[in-house]
XYZ file of C-alpha atoms in Angstrom:
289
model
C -9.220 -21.158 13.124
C -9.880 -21.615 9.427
C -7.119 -20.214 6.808
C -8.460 -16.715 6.069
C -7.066 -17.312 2.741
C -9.898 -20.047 1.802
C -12.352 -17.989 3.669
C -11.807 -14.786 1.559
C -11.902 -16.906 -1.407
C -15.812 -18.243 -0.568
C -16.408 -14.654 0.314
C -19.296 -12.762 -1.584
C -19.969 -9.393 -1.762
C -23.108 -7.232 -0.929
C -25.025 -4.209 -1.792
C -22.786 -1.366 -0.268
C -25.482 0.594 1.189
C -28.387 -1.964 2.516
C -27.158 -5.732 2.997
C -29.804 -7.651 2.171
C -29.142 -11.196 3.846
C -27.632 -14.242 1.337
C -29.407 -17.797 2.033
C -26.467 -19.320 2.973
C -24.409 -16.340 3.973
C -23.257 -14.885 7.500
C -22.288 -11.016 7.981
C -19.000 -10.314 8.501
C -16.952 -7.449 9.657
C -16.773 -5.086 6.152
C -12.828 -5.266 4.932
C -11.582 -4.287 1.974
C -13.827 -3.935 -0.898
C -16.567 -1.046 -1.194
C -19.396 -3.898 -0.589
C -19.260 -6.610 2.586
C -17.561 -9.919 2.541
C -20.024 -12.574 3.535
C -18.440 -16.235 5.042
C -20.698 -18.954 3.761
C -22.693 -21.377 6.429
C -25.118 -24.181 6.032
C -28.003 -21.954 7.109
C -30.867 -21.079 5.491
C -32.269 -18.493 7.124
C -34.734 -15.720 5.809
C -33.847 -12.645 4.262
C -32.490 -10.030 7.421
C -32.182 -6.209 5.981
C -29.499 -4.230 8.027
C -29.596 -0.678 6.739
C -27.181 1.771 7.274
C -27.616 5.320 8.386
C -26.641 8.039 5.614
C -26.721 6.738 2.135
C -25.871 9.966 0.170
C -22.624 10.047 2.498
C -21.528 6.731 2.611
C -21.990 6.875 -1.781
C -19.435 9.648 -1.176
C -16.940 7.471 1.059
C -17.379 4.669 -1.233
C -16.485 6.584 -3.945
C -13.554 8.246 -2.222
C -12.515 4.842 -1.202
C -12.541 4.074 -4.943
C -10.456 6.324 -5.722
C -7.691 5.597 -3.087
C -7.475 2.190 -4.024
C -6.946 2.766 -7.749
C -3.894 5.814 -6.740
C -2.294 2.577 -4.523
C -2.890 0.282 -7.479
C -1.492 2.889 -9.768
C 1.598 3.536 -7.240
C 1.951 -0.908 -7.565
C 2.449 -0.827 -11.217
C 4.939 1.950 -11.012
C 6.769 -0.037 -8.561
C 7.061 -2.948 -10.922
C 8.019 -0.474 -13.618
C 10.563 1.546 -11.872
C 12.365 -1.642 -11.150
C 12.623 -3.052 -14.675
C 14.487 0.119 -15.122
C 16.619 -0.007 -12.701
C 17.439 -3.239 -14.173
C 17.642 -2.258 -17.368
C 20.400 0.539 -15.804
C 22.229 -1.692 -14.173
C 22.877 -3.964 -16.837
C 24.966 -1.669 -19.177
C 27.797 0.385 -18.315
C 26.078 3.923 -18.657
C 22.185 4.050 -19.871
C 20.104 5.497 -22.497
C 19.276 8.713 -21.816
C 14.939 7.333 -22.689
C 15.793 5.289 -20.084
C 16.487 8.205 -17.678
C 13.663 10.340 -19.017
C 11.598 7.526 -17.955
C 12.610 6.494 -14.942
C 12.587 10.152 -13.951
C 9.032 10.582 -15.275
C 7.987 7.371 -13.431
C 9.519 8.458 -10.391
C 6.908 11.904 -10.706
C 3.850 9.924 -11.351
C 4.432 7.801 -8.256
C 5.405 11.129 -6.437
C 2.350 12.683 -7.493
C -0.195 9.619 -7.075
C 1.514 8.992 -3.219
C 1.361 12.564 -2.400
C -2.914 12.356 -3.348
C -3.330 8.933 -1.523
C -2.020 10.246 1.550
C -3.920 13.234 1.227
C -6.989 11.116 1.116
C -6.316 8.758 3.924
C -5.424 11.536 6.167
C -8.587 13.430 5.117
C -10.956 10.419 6.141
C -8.912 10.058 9.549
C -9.366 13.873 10.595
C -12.874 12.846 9.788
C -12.627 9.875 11.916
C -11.281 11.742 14.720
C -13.653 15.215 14.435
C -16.629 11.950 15.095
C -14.698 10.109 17.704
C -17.103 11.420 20.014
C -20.095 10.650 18.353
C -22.180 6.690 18.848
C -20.480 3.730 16.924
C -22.900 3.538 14.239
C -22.158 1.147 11.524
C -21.077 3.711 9.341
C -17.932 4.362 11.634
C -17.145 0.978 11.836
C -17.232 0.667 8.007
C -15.150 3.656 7.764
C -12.512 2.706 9.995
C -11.928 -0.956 8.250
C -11.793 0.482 5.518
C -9.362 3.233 6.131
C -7.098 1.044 7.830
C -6.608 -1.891 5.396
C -6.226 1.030 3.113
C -3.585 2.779 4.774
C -1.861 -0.838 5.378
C -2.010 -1.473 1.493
C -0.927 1.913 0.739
C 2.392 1.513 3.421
C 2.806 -2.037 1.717
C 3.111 -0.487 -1.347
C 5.645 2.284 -0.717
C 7.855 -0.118 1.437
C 8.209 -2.032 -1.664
C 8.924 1.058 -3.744
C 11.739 2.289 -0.931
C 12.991 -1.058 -0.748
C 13.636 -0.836 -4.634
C 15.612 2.192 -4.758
C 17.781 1.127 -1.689
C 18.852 -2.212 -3.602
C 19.519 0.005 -6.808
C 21.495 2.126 -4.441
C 23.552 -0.705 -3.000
C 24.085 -2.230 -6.562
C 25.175 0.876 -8.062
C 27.473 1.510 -4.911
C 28.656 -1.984 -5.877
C 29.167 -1.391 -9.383
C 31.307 1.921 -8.514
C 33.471 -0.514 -5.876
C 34.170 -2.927 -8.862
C 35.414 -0.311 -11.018
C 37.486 1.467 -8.806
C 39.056 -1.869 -8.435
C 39.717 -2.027 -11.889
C 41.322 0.948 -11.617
C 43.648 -0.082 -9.048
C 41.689 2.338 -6.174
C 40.334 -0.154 -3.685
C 38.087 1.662 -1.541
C 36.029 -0.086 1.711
C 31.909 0.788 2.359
C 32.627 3.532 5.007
C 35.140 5.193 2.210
C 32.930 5.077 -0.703
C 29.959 6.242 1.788
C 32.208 9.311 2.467
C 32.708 9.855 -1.097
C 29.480 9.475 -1.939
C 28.197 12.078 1.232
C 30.420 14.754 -0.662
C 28.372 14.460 -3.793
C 31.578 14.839 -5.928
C 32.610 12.457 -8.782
C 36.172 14.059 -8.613
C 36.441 12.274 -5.784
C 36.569 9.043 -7.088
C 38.033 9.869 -10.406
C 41.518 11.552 -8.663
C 44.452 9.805 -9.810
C 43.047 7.572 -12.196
C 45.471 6.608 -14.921
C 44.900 7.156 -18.688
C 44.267 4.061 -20.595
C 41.187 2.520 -21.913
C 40.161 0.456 -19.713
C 40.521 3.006 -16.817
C 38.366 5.107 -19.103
C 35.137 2.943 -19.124
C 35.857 2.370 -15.601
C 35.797 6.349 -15.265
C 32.703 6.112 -17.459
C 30.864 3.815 -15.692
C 31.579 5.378 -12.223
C 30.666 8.793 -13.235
C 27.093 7.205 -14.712
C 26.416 5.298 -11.112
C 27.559 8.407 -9.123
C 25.028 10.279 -11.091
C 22.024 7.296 -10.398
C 22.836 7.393 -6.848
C 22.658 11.207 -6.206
C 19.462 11.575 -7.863
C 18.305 8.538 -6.339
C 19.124 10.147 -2.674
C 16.848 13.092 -4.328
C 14.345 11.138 -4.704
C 14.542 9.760 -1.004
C 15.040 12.954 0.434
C 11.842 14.383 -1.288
C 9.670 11.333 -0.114
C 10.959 11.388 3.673
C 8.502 13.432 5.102
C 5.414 11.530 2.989
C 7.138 7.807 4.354
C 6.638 9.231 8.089
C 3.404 10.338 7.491
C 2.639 6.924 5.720
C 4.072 5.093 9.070
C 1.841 7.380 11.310
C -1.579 6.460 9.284
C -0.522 3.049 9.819
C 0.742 3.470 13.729
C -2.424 4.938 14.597
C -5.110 2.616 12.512
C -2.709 -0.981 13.373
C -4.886 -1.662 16.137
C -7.754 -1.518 13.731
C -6.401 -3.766 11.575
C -5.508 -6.432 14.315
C -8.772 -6.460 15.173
C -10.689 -7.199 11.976
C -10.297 -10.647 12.147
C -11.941 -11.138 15.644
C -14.697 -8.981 14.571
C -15.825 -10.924 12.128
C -15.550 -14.416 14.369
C -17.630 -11.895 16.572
C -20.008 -10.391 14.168
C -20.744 -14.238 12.589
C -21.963 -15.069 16.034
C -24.244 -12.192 16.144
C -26.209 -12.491 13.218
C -26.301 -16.355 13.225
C -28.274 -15.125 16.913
C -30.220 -12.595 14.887
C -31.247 -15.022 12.100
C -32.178 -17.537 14.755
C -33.857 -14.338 16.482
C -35.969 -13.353 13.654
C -36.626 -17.178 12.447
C -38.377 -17.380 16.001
C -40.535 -14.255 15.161
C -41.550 -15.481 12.640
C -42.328 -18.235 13.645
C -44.625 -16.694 16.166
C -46.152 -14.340 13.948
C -47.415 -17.212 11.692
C -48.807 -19.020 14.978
C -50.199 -15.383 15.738
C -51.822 -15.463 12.205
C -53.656 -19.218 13.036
């Protein structure tokens, strides 16, 4: 099988609501984009119209679709941003307090952007399911592709923003480890797990002896103690949305698996319709003789 990666790459994309047929082009399964990807072929076949049902409605899809994909995109840079501040925490002892304004006011905007995609996807699969009943019309088919490689983007996305905050938690957790050290308190993972449970810095100040080096270590561990507890905030407020994110994907994955052998399987049937019409026309000229 060709590299997909290639293929995408030749790909071109057509009118969104009637695909008029490329010379040189073969219809493919719709993926990602709010038009069709088309695989190129030697043919040259004439033009083939395949209109879809609905075009007010799909508009509205496409433009809902829109809309979903900038939130996710929106959610991506975030992401990126969130962890240059985590970064930028972890490299100093204790951190601007800017720097907590705005990793707490990135930490809403991806909040608020996730809690709207999801929204949206789940919308257009209670729509999905209310017309499970209904003919496969190409309009259902588009929909589905499109919701699923949009709810797979959208759990890509999030993964990598839940995988960020768990390394900042285990660097932090680190950073509190070293300094108890410093302070002559060693303390193993289960320990400093248990400390951390009880939410209580007093915990791992107790007992620490008054010099100045025990006093930026007391600094320092008071500052991570503090990222890590409104870190686990964080978490705790996103649970429920990263099960719901895991259930969009759960019940679209066999969607997604089967994308690529739909469009092996819908390049075979139009290359048969182009032949198919090519002979009718054919015909039509003898017809005309």
């Amino acid at each position: 099988m060709k590299d997909r990666l290639a293929q995408l790459k030749e790909f071109k994309t057509l009118s969104r609501v009637a695909i008029k047929w490329v010379p040189g082009s073969v219809f493919v399964e719709p993926v990602f984009d709010h038009g069709f990807f088309c695989q190129k072929t030697d043919q040259t076949p004439e033009d083939v119209e395949i209109q879809m049902e609905n075009k007010e409605f799909m508009d509205e899809f496409f433009s809902q679709i829109e809309e979903i994909r900038a939130g996710i995109d929106k959610i991506d840079e975030n992401v990126t941003e969130i962890k240059r501040l985590y970064s930028v925490i972890l490299s100093a002892p204790t951190s601007e307090q800017k720097t907590q304004d705005d990793l707490e006011t990135i930490t809403n905007e991806i909040k608020k952007f996730a809690n709207n995609v999801r929204n949206k996807l789940k919308s257009i699969e209670q729509s999905l399911e209310s017309n499970a009943e209904e003919r496969v019309s190409a309009d259902i088919r588009i929909k589905k592709s499109q919701h699923a490689v949009l709810a797979r983007k959208f759990v890509e996305v999030m993964t990598r923003y839940n995988e960020a905050q768990v390394e900042f938690r285990e660097k932090s957790k680190g950073r509190i480890q070293r300094q108890l050290e410093i302070t002559g308190k060693s303390t193993t993972d289960e320990e400093l797990e248990e400390m951390l449970d009880g939410g209580n810095a007093a915990v791992f100040t107790a007992g620490i002896m008054d010099s100045a080096i025990s006093k930026q270590a007391l600094s320092e561990i008071e500052a991570r103690h503090k990222d890590i507890m409104r870190l686990e905030s964080s978490i705790k407020e996103l649970h429920d949305m990263f099960v719901d994110i895991a259930m969009l994907v759960e019940n679209q994955g066999s969607i997604i698996d089967r994308i690529e052998s739909n469009m092996d399987q819908s390049v075979g049937f139009v290359e048969r319709a182009v032949a198919d019409t090519k002979k009718a026309a054919k015909f039509q000229q003898e017809a005309r003789r």
